[in-house]
Short mmCIF file of C-alpha atoms in Angstrom, two decimals:
data_model
loop_
_atom_site.label_atom_id
_atom_site.label_comp_id
_atom_site.label_asym_id
_atom_site.label_seq_id
_atom_site.Cartn_x
_atom_site.Cartn_y
_atom_site.Cartn_z
CA MET A 73 135.62 -43.40 -66.26
CA ASN A 74 138.15 -44.53 -63.71
CA ASN A 75 141.74 -45.40 -64.61
CA ARG A 76 142.77 -46.86 -61.30
CA PRO A 77 143.70 -50.57 -61.32
CA ILE A 78 141.52 -53.53 -60.41
CA GLY A 79 142.77 -55.39 -57.31
CA ILE A 80 142.77 -59.17 -57.18
CA PHE A 81 143.86 -61.25 -54.22
CA ASP A 82 144.19 -64.93 -53.51
CA SER A 83 145.97 -67.11 -50.97
CA GLY A 84 148.53 -67.87 -53.64
CA VAL A 85 148.63 -68.69 -57.28
CA GLY A 86 145.05 -69.94 -57.84
CA GLY A 87 143.62 -66.46 -58.42
CA LEU A 88 145.60 -66.28 -61.64
CA THR A 89 142.80 -68.22 -63.33
CA VAL A 90 140.62 -65.20 -62.53
CA LEU A 91 143.26 -62.72 -63.64
CA LYS A 92 143.55 -64.58 -66.94
CA GLU A 93 139.82 -64.27 -67.66
CA VAL A 94 139.72 -60.60 -66.57
CA GLU A 95 142.64 -59.77 -68.87
CA LYS A 96 140.88 -61.53 -71.71
CA ILE A 97 137.68 -59.51 -71.63
CA LEU A 98 139.06 -56.26 -70.16
CA PRO A 99 142.38 -55.82 -71.96
CA PHE A 100 142.75 -52.13 -71.08
CA GLU A 101 142.36 -52.48 -67.31
CA ASP A 102 145.44 -52.30 -65.09
CA ILE A 103 145.58 -54.97 -62.41
CA VAL A 104 147.31 -55.33 -59.04
CA TYR A 105 147.51 -58.96 -57.97
CA PHE A 106 148.36 -59.99 -54.42
CA GLY A 107 149.11 -63.62 -53.48
CA ASP A 108 149.48 -64.45 -49.79
CA THR A 109 152.14 -67.06 -50.51
CA ALA A 110 153.63 -66.90 -46.99
CA ARG A 111 150.44 -68.31 -45.53
CA VAL A 112 149.02 -70.35 -48.41
CA PRO A 113 146.83 -72.43 -48.41
CA TYR A 114 143.71 -70.99 -46.77
CA GLY A 115 141.54 -74.01 -47.63
CA ASN A 116 142.06 -76.01 -44.45
CA LYS A 117 142.11 -73.12 -41.98
CA SER A 118 139.46 -71.68 -39.67
CA LYS A 119 136.99 -68.91 -40.44
CA ALA A 120 138.61 -66.50 -37.96
CA THR A 121 142.04 -67.03 -39.49
CA ILE A 122 140.74 -66.72 -43.05
CA ILE A 123 138.96 -63.44 -42.20
CA LYS A 124 142.15 -62.06 -40.61
CA PHE A 125 144.33 -62.97 -43.59
CA SER A 126 141.74 -61.77 -46.13
CA ARG A 127 141.41 -58.38 -44.42
CA GLU A 128 145.17 -57.94 -44.49
CA SER A 129 145.25 -58.80 -48.20
CA ALA A 130 142.36 -56.46 -49.00
CA ASN A 131 143.99 -53.65 -47.00
CA PHE A 132 147.16 -54.06 -48.99
CA LEU A 133 145.23 -53.69 -52.26
CA LYS A 134 143.34 -50.69 -50.87
CA GLN A 135 146.70 -49.00 -50.24
CA ARG A 136 147.54 -49.62 -53.88
CA LYS A 137 144.49 -47.45 -54.70
CA VAL A 138 142.49 -50.08 -56.56
CA LYS A 139 138.99 -49.19 -57.77
CA MET A 140 137.51 -52.59 -56.98
CA ILE A 141 138.62 -55.79 -55.27
CA ILE A 142 138.11 -59.30 -56.59
CA VAL A 143 138.41 -61.94 -53.91
CA ALA A 144 139.81 -64.55 -56.29
CA CYS A 145 139.87 -67.31 -53.69
CA ASN A 146 136.82 -69.45 -53.05
CA THR A 147 137.76 -70.03 -49.42
CA SER A 148 137.99 -66.28 -48.71
CA SER A 149 134.84 -65.67 -50.73
CA ALA A 150 132.96 -68.28 -48.72
CA LEU A 151 134.18 -67.18 -45.32
CA ALA A 152 135.31 -63.55 -45.42
CA LEU A 153 133.38 -61.75 -48.17
CA ASP A 154 130.54 -60.47 -45.96
CA ASN A 155 133.05 -59.18 -43.47
CA LEU A 156 135.08 -57.42 -46.18
CA LYS A 157 132.03 -55.86 -47.81
CA LYS A 158 131.21 -54.07 -44.56
CA SER A 159 134.64 -52.45 -44.44
CA TYR A 160 135.09 -50.90 -47.87
CA SER A 161 133.19 -48.48 -50.03
CA ILE A 162 134.65 -49.75 -53.35
CA PRO A 163 132.97 -52.75 -55.01
CA ILE A 164 134.13 -56.12 -53.66
CA LEU A 165 133.35 -59.22 -55.63
CA GLY A 166 133.78 -62.86 -54.65
CA VAL A 167 134.05 -65.85 -56.95
CA ILE A 168 131.07 -67.79 -55.63
CA GLY A 169 128.02 -65.80 -56.74
CA ALA A 170 128.94 -65.82 -60.42
CA GLY A 171 129.47 -69.58 -60.58
CA VAL A 172 126.21 -70.18 -58.77
CA GLU A 173 124.20 -68.02 -61.18
CA LYS A 174 125.65 -69.81 -64.17
CA ALA A 175 124.98 -73.23 -62.65
CA ILE A 176 121.33 -72.41 -61.96
CA GLU A 177 121.01 -71.17 -65.54
CA VAL A 178 122.39 -74.34 -67.15
CA THR A 179 121.09 -77.18 -64.97
CA THR A 180 118.10 -79.00 -66.40
CA ASN A 181 117.75 -81.93 -64.00
CA LYS A 182 118.36 -79.64 -60.99
CA LYS A 183 121.24 -81.71 -59.66
CA ILE A 184 124.36 -79.60 -59.16
CA ALA A 185 127.72 -80.72 -57.80
CA VAL A 186 130.10 -78.33 -56.04
CA ILE A 187 133.72 -79.23 -55.45
CA GLY A 188 136.27 -77.17 -53.50
CA THR A 189 138.60 -77.02 -50.50
CA LYS A 190 137.63 -78.34 -47.10
CA SER A 191 136.83 -74.89 -45.69
CA THR A 192 134.80 -73.84 -48.72
CA ILE A 193 132.70 -76.99 -48.69
CA SER A 194 132.20 -77.14 -44.95
CA SER A 195 131.16 -73.47 -44.89
CA GLY A 196 128.04 -74.59 -46.79
CA ASN A 197 127.96 -71.26 -48.64
CA TYR A 198 127.56 -72.63 -52.15
CA GLN A 199 124.82 -74.93 -50.96
CA LYS A 200 122.95 -72.11 -49.17
CA LEU A 201 123.24 -69.72 -52.10
CA ILE A 202 121.94 -72.23 -54.64
CA VAL A 203 119.05 -73.49 -52.57
CA GLY A 204 118.24 -69.89 -51.58
CA LYS A 205 117.61 -69.15 -55.25
CA ASP A 206 115.84 -72.39 -56.14
CA LYS A 207 114.61 -74.76 -53.48
CA ALA A 208 114.02 -77.54 -55.98
CA ILE A 209 117.73 -77.90 -56.70
CA LYS A 210 119.67 -80.72 -55.06
CA VAL A 211 123.27 -79.78 -54.27
CA TYR A 212 125.93 -82.46 -53.83
CA SER A 213 129.27 -81.26 -52.52
CA ARG A 214 132.70 -82.75 -52.01
CA SER A 215 136.02 -81.38 -50.83
CA CYS A 216 139.01 -82.50 -52.90
CA PRO A 217 142.12 -81.55 -50.89
CA LEU A 218 144.58 -83.29 -53.22
CA PHE A 219 143.60 -81.29 -56.31
CA VAL A 220 145.53 -78.15 -55.28
CA PRO A 221 148.84 -79.94 -54.57
CA LEU A 222 148.44 -81.91 -57.80
CA VAL A 223 148.02 -78.71 -59.82
CA GLU A 224 150.92 -77.05 -58.00
CA GLU A 225 153.07 -80.07 -58.83
CA GLY A 226 152.11 -79.59 -62.48
CA ILE A 227 150.45 -83.03 -62.51
CA LEU A 228 147.42 -82.28 -64.67
CA SER A 229 146.75 -85.63 -66.32
CA GLY A 230 147.72 -89.29 -66.20
CA GLU A 231 147.30 -92.18 -63.82
CA ILE A 232 147.57 -90.27 -60.52
CA VAL A 233 145.07 -87.59 -61.56
CA GLU A 234 142.63 -90.22 -62.81
CA ALA A 235 142.84 -92.21 -59.58
CA VAL A 236 142.33 -89.09 -57.45
CA ILE A 237 139.39 -87.92 -59.59
CA GLU A 238 137.79 -91.37 -59.29
CA LYS A 239 138.26 -91.30 -55.51
CA TYR A 240 136.71 -87.86 -55.02
CA LEU A 241 134.11 -87.64 -57.75
CA LYS A 242 132.66 -91.12 -58.20
CA ASP A 243 129.81 -90.49 -55.75
CA LEU A 244 128.87 -87.25 -57.47
CA ARG A 245 128.87 -88.89 -60.89
CA ASP A 246 126.75 -91.75 -59.58
CA ARG A 247 124.18 -89.19 -58.41
CA GLY A 248 123.67 -88.11 -62.02
CA VAL A 249 124.50 -84.41 -61.60
CA ASP A 250 124.29 -82.45 -64.88
CA THR A 251 126.30 -79.43 -63.66
CA VAL A 252 129.59 -79.23 -61.76
CA ILE A 253 130.90 -76.01 -60.21
CA LEU A 254 134.68 -75.81 -59.89
CA GLY A 255 134.62 -74.12 -56.48
CA CYS A 256 138.36 -73.53 -56.22
CA THR A 257 140.44 -71.30 -58.47
CA HIS A 258 143.04 -74.05 -59.02
CA TYR A 259 140.55 -76.48 -60.46
CA PRO A 260 140.17 -74.96 -63.96
CA LEU A 261 143.59 -76.49 -64.71
CA LEU A 262 142.00 -79.92 -64.22
CA LYS A 263 138.84 -78.96 -66.10
CA SER A 264 139.33 -81.16 -69.14
CA GLN A 265 140.05 -84.22 -66.97
CA ILE A 266 137.03 -83.51 -64.78
CA SER A 267 134.83 -82.92 -67.85
CA SER A 268 135.86 -86.24 -69.41
CA TYR A 269 135.14 -88.00 -66.13
CA PHE A 270 131.63 -86.57 -65.88
CA LYS A 271 131.00 -87.08 -69.61
CA SER A 272 127.74 -85.20 -70.20
CA ALA A 273 127.75 -82.75 -67.27
CA VAL A 274 128.54 -79.05 -67.81
CA VAL A 275 131.63 -78.07 -65.82
CA ILE A 276 131.60 -74.41 -64.74
CA ASN A 277 134.77 -72.38 -64.45
CA SER A 278 133.78 -69.67 -61.98
CA ALA A 279 136.77 -67.55 -63.01
CA LYS A 280 135.17 -66.91 -66.38
CA GLU A 281 131.82 -66.02 -64.85
CA VAL A 282 133.45 -63.60 -62.40
CA ALA A 283 135.26 -61.82 -65.20
CA ASN A 284 131.90 -61.22 -66.91
CA GLN A 285 130.51 -59.82 -63.66
CA VAL A 286 133.51 -57.51 -63.26
CA LYS A 287 132.94 -56.12 -66.72
CA SER A 288 129.27 -55.47 -66.19
CA ILE A 289 129.84 -53.80 -62.80
CA LEU A 290 132.51 -51.48 -64.22
CA GLU A 291 130.28 -50.67 -67.20
CA SER A 292 127.17 -49.97 -65.19
CA ARG A 293 129.07 -47.80 -62.71
CA LYS A 294 130.97 -46.05 -65.49
CA MET A 295 134.27 -47.17 -63.98
CA LEU A 296 135.93 -48.64 -67.06
CA ASN A 297 139.39 -47.54 -68.03
CA ARG A 298 138.86 -45.68 -71.30
CA GLY A 299 142.55 -45.70 -72.17
CA LYS A 300 143.57 -47.84 -75.11
CA ARG A 301 147.07 -48.78 -74.04
CA LYS A 302 147.93 -52.37 -73.15
CA SER A 303 147.23 -52.91 -69.50
CA LYS A 304 149.88 -53.12 -66.79
CA VAL A 305 149.77 -56.00 -64.31
CA GLU A 306 151.70 -55.78 -61.04
CA PHE A 307 152.30 -58.82 -58.86
CA TYR A 308 152.90 -58.71 -55.10
CA LEU A 309 153.48 -61.72 -52.87
CA SER A 310 153.98 -62.22 -49.15
CA ASP A 311 156.71 -64.78 -49.82
CA GLN A 312 159.31 -65.82 -52.38
CA PRO A 313 158.52 -65.44 -56.05
CA GLU A 314 160.39 -68.45 -57.53
CA ASP A 315 157.69 -71.10 -57.43
CA PHE A 316 155.07 -68.47 -58.20
CA VAL A 317 156.75 -67.41 -61.42
CA LYS A 318 156.98 -71.04 -62.53
CA LEU A 319 153.37 -71.74 -61.65
CA ALA A 320 152.21 -68.49 -63.22
CA LYS A 321 153.49 -69.79 -66.52
CA LEU A 322 151.38 -72.90 -66.08
CA PHE A 323 148.29 -70.85 -65.18
CA LEU A 324 148.64 -67.93 -67.61
CA LYS A 325 150.60 -69.53 -70.45
CA ARG A 326 152.97 -66.57 -70.44
CA THR A 327 155.93 -65.29 -68.46
CA ILE A 328 155.11 -62.64 -65.87
CA SER A 329 157.14 -59.69 -64.65
CA ASN A 330 158.96 -60.38 -61.41
CA PRO A 331 156.66 -60.16 -58.38
CA ARG A 332 157.56 -57.87 -55.51
CA ILE A 333 157.50 -58.94 -51.87
CA ALA A 334 154.89 -57.21 -49.71
CA ASN A 335 154.64 -57.49 -45.94
CA VAL A 336 150.99 -57.51 -45.03
CA MET B 231 167.09 -82.90 -12.28
CA ASN B 232 164.73 -80.54 -14.05
CA ASN B 233 160.97 -81.00 -14.02
CA ARG B 234 160.12 -78.37 -16.58
CA PRO B 235 158.50 -79.64 -19.80
CA ILE B 236 160.19 -80.39 -23.11
CA GLY B 237 159.01 -78.07 -25.90
CA ILE B 238 158.29 -79.41 -29.38
CA PHE B 239 157.21 -77.33 -32.33
CA ASP B 240 156.26 -78.05 -35.90
CA SER B 241 154.44 -76.26 -38.69
CA GLY B 242 151.46 -78.47 -37.96
CA VAL B 243 150.75 -82.05 -37.17
CA GLY B 244 153.90 -83.73 -38.52
CA GLY B 245 155.90 -83.18 -35.34
CA LEU B 246 153.59 -85.63 -33.60
CA THR B 247 155.75 -88.46 -35.00
CA VAL B 248 158.56 -86.99 -32.88
CA LEU B 249 156.31 -86.51 -29.85
CA LYS B 250 155.26 -90.15 -30.13
CA GLU B 251 158.85 -91.40 -29.99
CA VAL B 252 159.79 -89.03 -27.15
CA GLU B 253 156.81 -90.21 -25.09
CA LYS B 254 157.83 -93.80 -25.72
CA ILE B 255 161.35 -93.56 -24.33
CA LEU B 256 160.81 -90.70 -21.84
CA PRO B 257 157.43 -91.52 -20.29
CA PHE B 258 157.87 -89.21 -17.29
CA GLU B 259 158.68 -86.04 -19.21
CA ASP B 260 155.99 -83.38 -19.57
CA ILE B 261 155.71 -81.96 -23.08
CA VAL B 262 154.37 -78.72 -24.56
CA TYR B 263 153.62 -79.12 -28.27
CA PHE B 264 153.06 -76.16 -30.55
CA GLY B 265 151.74 -76.57 -34.12
CA ASP B 266 151.68 -73.48 -36.36
CA THR B 267 148.50 -74.63 -38.08
CA ALA B 268 147.54 -71.11 -39.20
CA ARG B 269 150.56 -70.95 -41.49
CA VAL B 270 151.17 -74.61 -42.30
CA PRO B 271 152.90 -75.83 -44.45
CA TYR B 272 156.44 -74.41 -44.22
CA GLY B 273 157.84 -76.78 -46.84
CA ASN B 274 157.34 -74.58 -49.89
CA LYS B 275 158.18 -71.21 -48.32
CA SER B 276 161.32 -69.09 -48.31
CA LYS B 277 164.16 -69.19 -45.79
CA ALA B 278 163.36 -65.72 -44.43
CA THR B 279 159.72 -66.64 -43.86
CA ILE B 280 160.61 -69.98 -42.26
CA ILE B 281 163.06 -68.28 -39.89
CA LYS B 282 160.45 -65.71 -38.90
CA PHE B 283 157.76 -68.33 -38.23
CA SER B 284 160.20 -70.64 -36.41
CA ARG B 285 161.40 -67.86 -34.11
CA GLU B 286 157.80 -67.03 -33.20
CA SER B 287 157.10 -70.70 -32.44
CA ALA B 288 160.25 -71.06 -30.35
CA ASN B 289 159.46 -67.86 -28.45
CA PHE B 290 156.05 -69.20 -27.60
CA LEU B 291 157.58 -72.39 -26.16
CA LYS B 292 160.14 -70.35 -24.25
CA GLN B 293 157.29 -68.45 -22.59
CA ARG B 294 155.89 -71.81 -21.52
CA LYS B 295 159.17 -72.31 -19.63
CA VAL B 296 160.37 -75.40 -21.46
CA LYS B 297 163.80 -76.83 -20.60
CA MET B 298 164.68 -77.71 -24.18
CA ILE B 299 163.22 -77.19 -27.63
CA ILE B 300 162.88 -79.83 -30.31
CA VAL B 301 162.42 -78.37 -33.77
CA ALA B 302 160.26 -81.26 -34.98
CA CYS B 303 160.00 -79.97 -38.52
CA ASN B 304 162.62 -80.81 -41.09
CA THR B 305 162.07 -77.58 -42.99
CA SER B 306 162.66 -75.46 -39.88
CA SER B 307 165.59 -77.66 -38.89
CA ALA B 308 167.17 -77.22 -42.30
CA LEU B 309 166.61 -73.48 -42.56
CA ALA B 310 166.19 -71.95 -39.11
CA LEU B 311 168.08 -74.10 -36.59
CA ASP B 312 171.36 -72.17 -36.70
CA ASN B 313 169.48 -68.94 -36.25
CA LEU B 314 167.50 -70.31 -33.29
CA LYS B 315 170.57 -71.76 -31.58
CA LYS B 316 172.11 -68.31 -31.40
CA SER B 317 169.10 -66.89 -29.57
CA TYR B 318 168.53 -69.30 -26.71
CA SER B 319 170.56 -70.69 -23.86
CA ILE B 320 168.49 -73.89 -23.48
CA PRO B 321 169.34 -76.89 -25.71
CA ILE B 322 167.74 -76.74 -29.16
CA LEU B 323 167.64 -79.86 -31.23
CA GLY B 324 166.65 -80.30 -34.86
CA VAL B 325 165.52 -83.48 -36.59
CA ILE B 326 168.21 -83.61 -39.24
CA GLY B 327 171.42 -84.45 -37.38
CA ALA B 328 170.06 -87.59 -35.74
CA GLY B 329 168.79 -89.09 -39.00
CA VAL B 330 172.08 -88.31 -40.71
CA GLU B 331 174.15 -90.04 -38.01
CA LYS B 332 172.01 -93.15 -38.21
CA ALA B 333 172.20 -93.23 -42.01
CA ILE B 334 176.00 -93.00 -42.01
CA GLU B 335 176.09 -95.80 -39.46
CA VAL B 336 173.92 -98.20 -41.49
CA THR B 337 174.92 -97.60 -45.10
CA THR B 338 177.31 -100.18 -46.53
CA ASN B 339 177.39 -99.19 -50.20
CA LYS B 340 177.62 -95.48 -49.30
CA LYS B 341 174.59 -94.52 -51.37
CA ILE B 342 172.04 -92.65 -49.27
CA ALA B 343 168.71 -91.20 -50.42
CA VAL B 344 167.09 -88.23 -48.70
CA ILE B 345 163.46 -87.34 -49.31
CA GLY B 346 161.62 -84.31 -47.94
CA THR B 347 159.75 -81.10 -48.74
CA LYS B 348 160.87 -78.71 -51.47
CA SER B 349 162.49 -76.28 -49.03
CA THR B 350 164.29 -79.00 -47.08
CA ILE B 351 165.74 -80.60 -50.20
CA SER B 352 166.66 -77.37 -51.94
CA SER B 353 168.38 -76.09 -48.78
CA GLY B 354 170.95 -78.86 -49.40
CA ASN B 355 171.44 -79.26 -45.64
CA TYR B 356 171.12 -83.03 -45.47
CA GLN B 357 173.50 -83.37 -48.39
CA LYS B 358 176.09 -81.03 -46.81
CA LEU B 359 175.90 -82.69 -43.41
CA ILE B 360 176.35 -86.20 -44.79
CA VAL B 361 179.19 -85.37 -47.14
CA GLY B 362 180.80 -83.26 -44.40
CA LYS B 363 181.09 -86.41 -42.31
CA ASP B 364 182.08 -88.82 -45.07
CA LYS B 365 183.14 -87.53 -48.46
CA ALA B 366 182.90 -90.99 -50.00
CA ILE B 367 179.11 -91.07 -49.58
CA LYS B 368 176.89 -90.28 -52.54
CA VAL B 369 173.66 -88.53 -51.59
CA TYR B 370 170.62 -88.64 -53.86
CA SER B 371 167.78 -86.36 -52.90
CA ARG B 372 164.20 -85.81 -54.03
CA SER B 373 161.40 -83.56 -52.87
CA CYS B 374 158.01 -85.28 -52.64
CA PRO B 375 155.42 -82.51 -52.23
CA LEU B 376 152.40 -84.81 -52.53
CA PHE B 377 153.33 -87.02 -49.56
CA VAL B 378 152.20 -84.50 -46.93
CA PRO B 379 148.73 -83.91 -48.43
CA LEU B 380 148.32 -87.67 -48.91
CA VAL B 381 149.11 -88.33 -45.24
CA GLU B 382 146.82 -85.49 -44.14
CA GLU B 383 144.04 -87.00 -46.24
CA GLY B 384 144.62 -90.30 -44.44
CA ILE B 385 145.55 -91.95 -47.75
CA LEU B 386 148.38 -94.20 -46.56
CA SER B 387 148.18 -97.12 -48.98
CA GLY B 388 146.54 -98.24 -52.21
CA GLU B 389 146.70 -97.30 -55.85
CA ILE B 390 147.23 -93.54 -55.46
CA VAL B 391 150.05 -93.90 -52.93
CA GLU B 392 151.76 -96.53 -55.08
CA ALA B 393 151.58 -94.34 -58.18
CA VAL B 394 152.94 -91.30 -56.31
CA ILE B 395 155.75 -93.34 -54.74
CA GLU B 396 156.68 -94.71 -58.17
CA LYS B 397 156.71 -91.18 -59.60
CA TYR B 398 158.94 -89.72 -56.90
CA LEU B 399 161.17 -92.60 -55.90
CA LYS B 400 161.86 -94.63 -59.04
CA ASP B 401 165.06 -92.72 -59.84
CA LEU B 402 166.38 -93.20 -56.31
CA ARG B 403 165.64 -96.92 -56.39
CA ASP B 404 167.31 -97.24 -59.77
CA ARG B 405 170.45 -95.70 -58.26
CA GLY B 406 170.72 -98.64 -55.87
CA VAL B 407 170.65 -96.67 -52.59
CA ASP B 408 170.81 -98.92 -49.51
CA THR B 409 169.61 -96.27 -47.02
CA VAL B 410 166.69 -93.83 -47.21
CA ILE B 411 166.22 -90.95 -44.77
CA LEU B 412 162.63 -89.84 -44.26
CA GLY B 413 163.43 -86.14 -44.16
CA CYS B 414 159.94 -84.95 -43.27
CA THR B 415 158.06 -85.72 -40.08
CA HIS B 416 154.95 -86.77 -41.99
CA TYR B 417 156.70 -89.49 -43.91
CA PRO B 418 156.93 -92.12 -41.14
CA LEU B 419 153.22 -92.74 -41.80
CA LEU B 420 154.16 -93.93 -45.28
CA LYS B 421 157.18 -95.86 -44.02
CA SER B 422 155.91 -99.36 -44.70
CA GLN B 423 154.89 -98.45 -48.26
CA ILE B 424 158.24 -96.78 -48.92
CA SER B 425 160.11 -99.74 -47.39
CA SER B 426 158.27 -102.23 -49.61
CA TYR B 427 159.04 -100.10 -52.64
CA PHE B 428 162.77 -99.99 -51.89
CA LYS B 429 162.80 -103.66 -50.90
CA SER B 430 166.26 -104.11 -49.34
CA ALA B 431 167.11 -100.51 -48.34
CA VAL B 432 166.99 -99.43 -44.69
CA VAL B 433 164.42 -96.66 -44.23
CA ILE B 434 165.29 -94.28 -41.39
CA ASN B 435 162.63 -92.62 -39.29
CA SER B 436 164.43 -89.53 -37.98
CA ALA B 437 161.79 -89.07 -35.26
CA LYS B 438 163.04 -92.17 -33.49
CA GLU B 439 166.66 -91.10 -33.73
CA VAL B 440 165.86 -87.65 -32.37
CA ALA B 441 164.08 -89.13 -29.38
CA ASN B 442 167.24 -91.09 -28.55
CA GLN B 443 169.28 -87.89 -28.79
CA VAL B 444 166.86 -86.05 -26.51
CA LYS B 445 167.23 -88.76 -23.90
CA SER B 446 171.01 -88.72 -23.97
CA ILE B 447 171.19 -84.92 -23.81
CA LEU B 448 168.85 -84.79 -20.81
CA GLU B 449 170.78 -87.58 -19.11
CA SER B 450 174.22 -86.10 -19.67
CA ARG B 451 173.09 -82.66 -18.50
CA LYS B 452 171.20 -84.14 -15.54
CA MET B 453 168.01 -82.55 -16.77
CA LEU B 454 165.69 -85.58 -16.64
CA ASN B 455 162.40 -85.36 -14.81
CA ARG B 456 162.85 -87.68 -11.83
CA GLY B 457 159.15 -87.77 -11.03
CA LYS B 458 157.37 -91.05 -11.64
CA ARG B 459 153.92 -89.76 -12.52
CA LYS B 460 152.53 -90.18 -16.00
CA SER B 461 153.58 -87.22 -18.07
CA LYS B 462 151.30 -84.37 -19.07
CA VAL B 463 151.18 -83.25 -22.69
CA GLU B 464 149.75 -79.84 -23.60
CA PHE B 465 148.87 -78.94 -27.17
CA TYR B 466 148.80 -75.39 -28.54
CA LEU B 467 147.94 -74.42 -32.12
CA SER B 468 147.82 -71.17 -34.04
CA ASP B 469 144.57 -72.24 -35.72
CA GLN B 470 141.52 -74.44 -35.29
CA PRO B 471 141.90 -77.77 -33.52
CA GLU B 472 139.31 -79.91 -35.39
CA ASP B 473 141.44 -81.36 -38.16
CA PHE B 474 144.40 -81.53 -35.82
CA VAL B 475 142.56 -83.72 -33.31
CA LYS B 476 141.49 -86.08 -36.10
CA LEU B 477 145.00 -86.24 -37.55
CA ALA B 478 146.56 -86.63 -34.11
CA LYS B 479 144.62 -89.87 -33.76
CA LEU B 480 146.15 -91.08 -37.03
CA PHE B 481 149.66 -90.07 -35.92
CA LEU B 482 149.57 -91.06 -32.23
CA LYS B 483 146.99 -93.87 -32.26
CA ARG B 484 145.25 -92.25 -29.31
CA THR B 485 142.87 -89.40 -28.59
CA ILE B 486 144.50 -86.19 -27.38
CA SER B 487 143.26 -83.56 -24.97
CA ASN B 488 141.76 -80.55 -26.72
CA PRO B 489 144.44 -78.18 -28.06
CA ARG B 490 144.36 -74.53 -27.05
CA ILE B 491 144.68 -71.67 -29.51
CA ALA B 492 147.83 -69.57 -29.18
CA ASN B 493 148.49 -66.34 -31.01
CA VAL B 494 152.16 -66.24 -31.89
#
C-alpha cells in the first residue's frame, strides 16, 4: 500500500475531466492537480515548448511527493510522454493509450475518427498507435481548435456549437466512422452534442478509460491507498484561480477548494 | 534623426495589424517584431503574469536596440503599460490611448462601446480613460473571447461568425452606441462583419490610430529614419513559426521572412 497522492497535470482546466473519473472509481486516493494556466493552451505550440512546459509541471508534482503522474493533457501525452517516462521512476500515464485500446475494442467496421488540438493531431501519435496495433484500421483525424474556447466560454449547446461541429466533423461523419475518440480533455463536455451529430458511432471519453488504467496499475503494483477516509484534492495553478474555479464547477459539477499559485 | 528600428511586441500574431499600419505610413522605418507565441494568449491571464511576460518581451526588444516600443497588445497595454513606462527611457506607446482619443472625437451621442479580451475589459482601463476625459460619455463594454480563436482559424465571415457576433454584441447594439472601439488587435480582421452588424456606428481600428501617434512622436522628437531605402522588418517569436507565417499572410496580405526563435 502507498498513501501518497496521485499527481495529475494539464495545461489548464481540461484535466479535470480526468480528475473527475479518477475520483469516481478511486474515492480514497488523495490527488494533487496542477494546471499550467499561465501558459495555457499547449495545443497550438511546438514540441520543444510542450516538452519544456510538461517537464516543469511534472517536476512540480514530483516535489509534492506523488506516487504516480497522470499527464491529463492530450497534447502533452502526444508530444512529451516518452521524454517524461525516461526521467522518472514512478509510473507516468498519458491519456492517449487508454482511449486507443478502447477504440480498437469497440470498432466493428475498422473506421476510427480522432479529434483533438492542432498539435495532438499533427503529431500523428494517435494514428501511429492505432495502426501499430491493427493495420487494417483506417484512422481519420481532424483538429478542432474552436472546441476548447467554446467549452471555456461555457457554450456547450445551441446554434454556434452545432455550426462548429458541422464545420469540423462533417467529413468524418461522411466517411462512416463507427468510433470517435475525444482526443482532448475538454471535449467530454461536448460529448452529447458530438454523439447526436454522429448518431450511431460510439464516442470515447478517454478520461474514463485512463481512470480505469490508473486503478489497475495501482492494484497490480499494490500502490492503492488503503485508508477509508474521503480523499483530499489539492489544486495548484501557475496563474490566477478565478476563471479556473468557475470552470471547475462546469467540469466537476461541484465547488472546489481555492487553488494555490505555484511558480514552476 | 535616428535610424534604429521601432520595436513592436504582442502576445502573438495580433500585433501585426499594428505593424501593417505603421509600415503604411512610415515606409522607411525598420521594425523588430516580437510575438510571445510560447505563452499566447495573454487575454485570460492575471495582471501579475501579464506584467511579467510584457517586461520580458520589452527587454528583448531593448536588447535589439529599438528607439521606441509599441505595446501592440491591448491586454498588455491595459495591464502592464504603466509598469513598463517606469522602466525605460525610450518612448513606450500602448494601443489604448489612441483608440480612445479617436472615439471621443467621433461620438455624437456619447455612447461608446469597447470590445476586447476578458483581461482588457475587466481591467476597466478603457472605461476609466474615456470617462476621465469626458464624464458625460457612457461606456458599454463586452469581452468577446471567441473572436481571437475565430480569427486564428481564418473564419472571418459566414454563419458561425454571425452567430458569435449576435451573441456578444446584441446588447451593445440595443444600447444605441454610435462608436465601437476594437479593443483587441485581432479584431480588425472582423471589422467589416462588426460594422455591418452595427450598421450606422463608427468602428474604430486602434491599430491605425496608434500608427498615426507613432509618426507624430517620431516627428516631434526628430527621431524619424531619414534614409530612403525600403524598410527591413525582423520577426522574432518565442515558439514555432509555422502557424505564425500562415497567419501573418492573413493579417498582412503578404509573405513574411522566416521568423527567428528568441528565448525571453
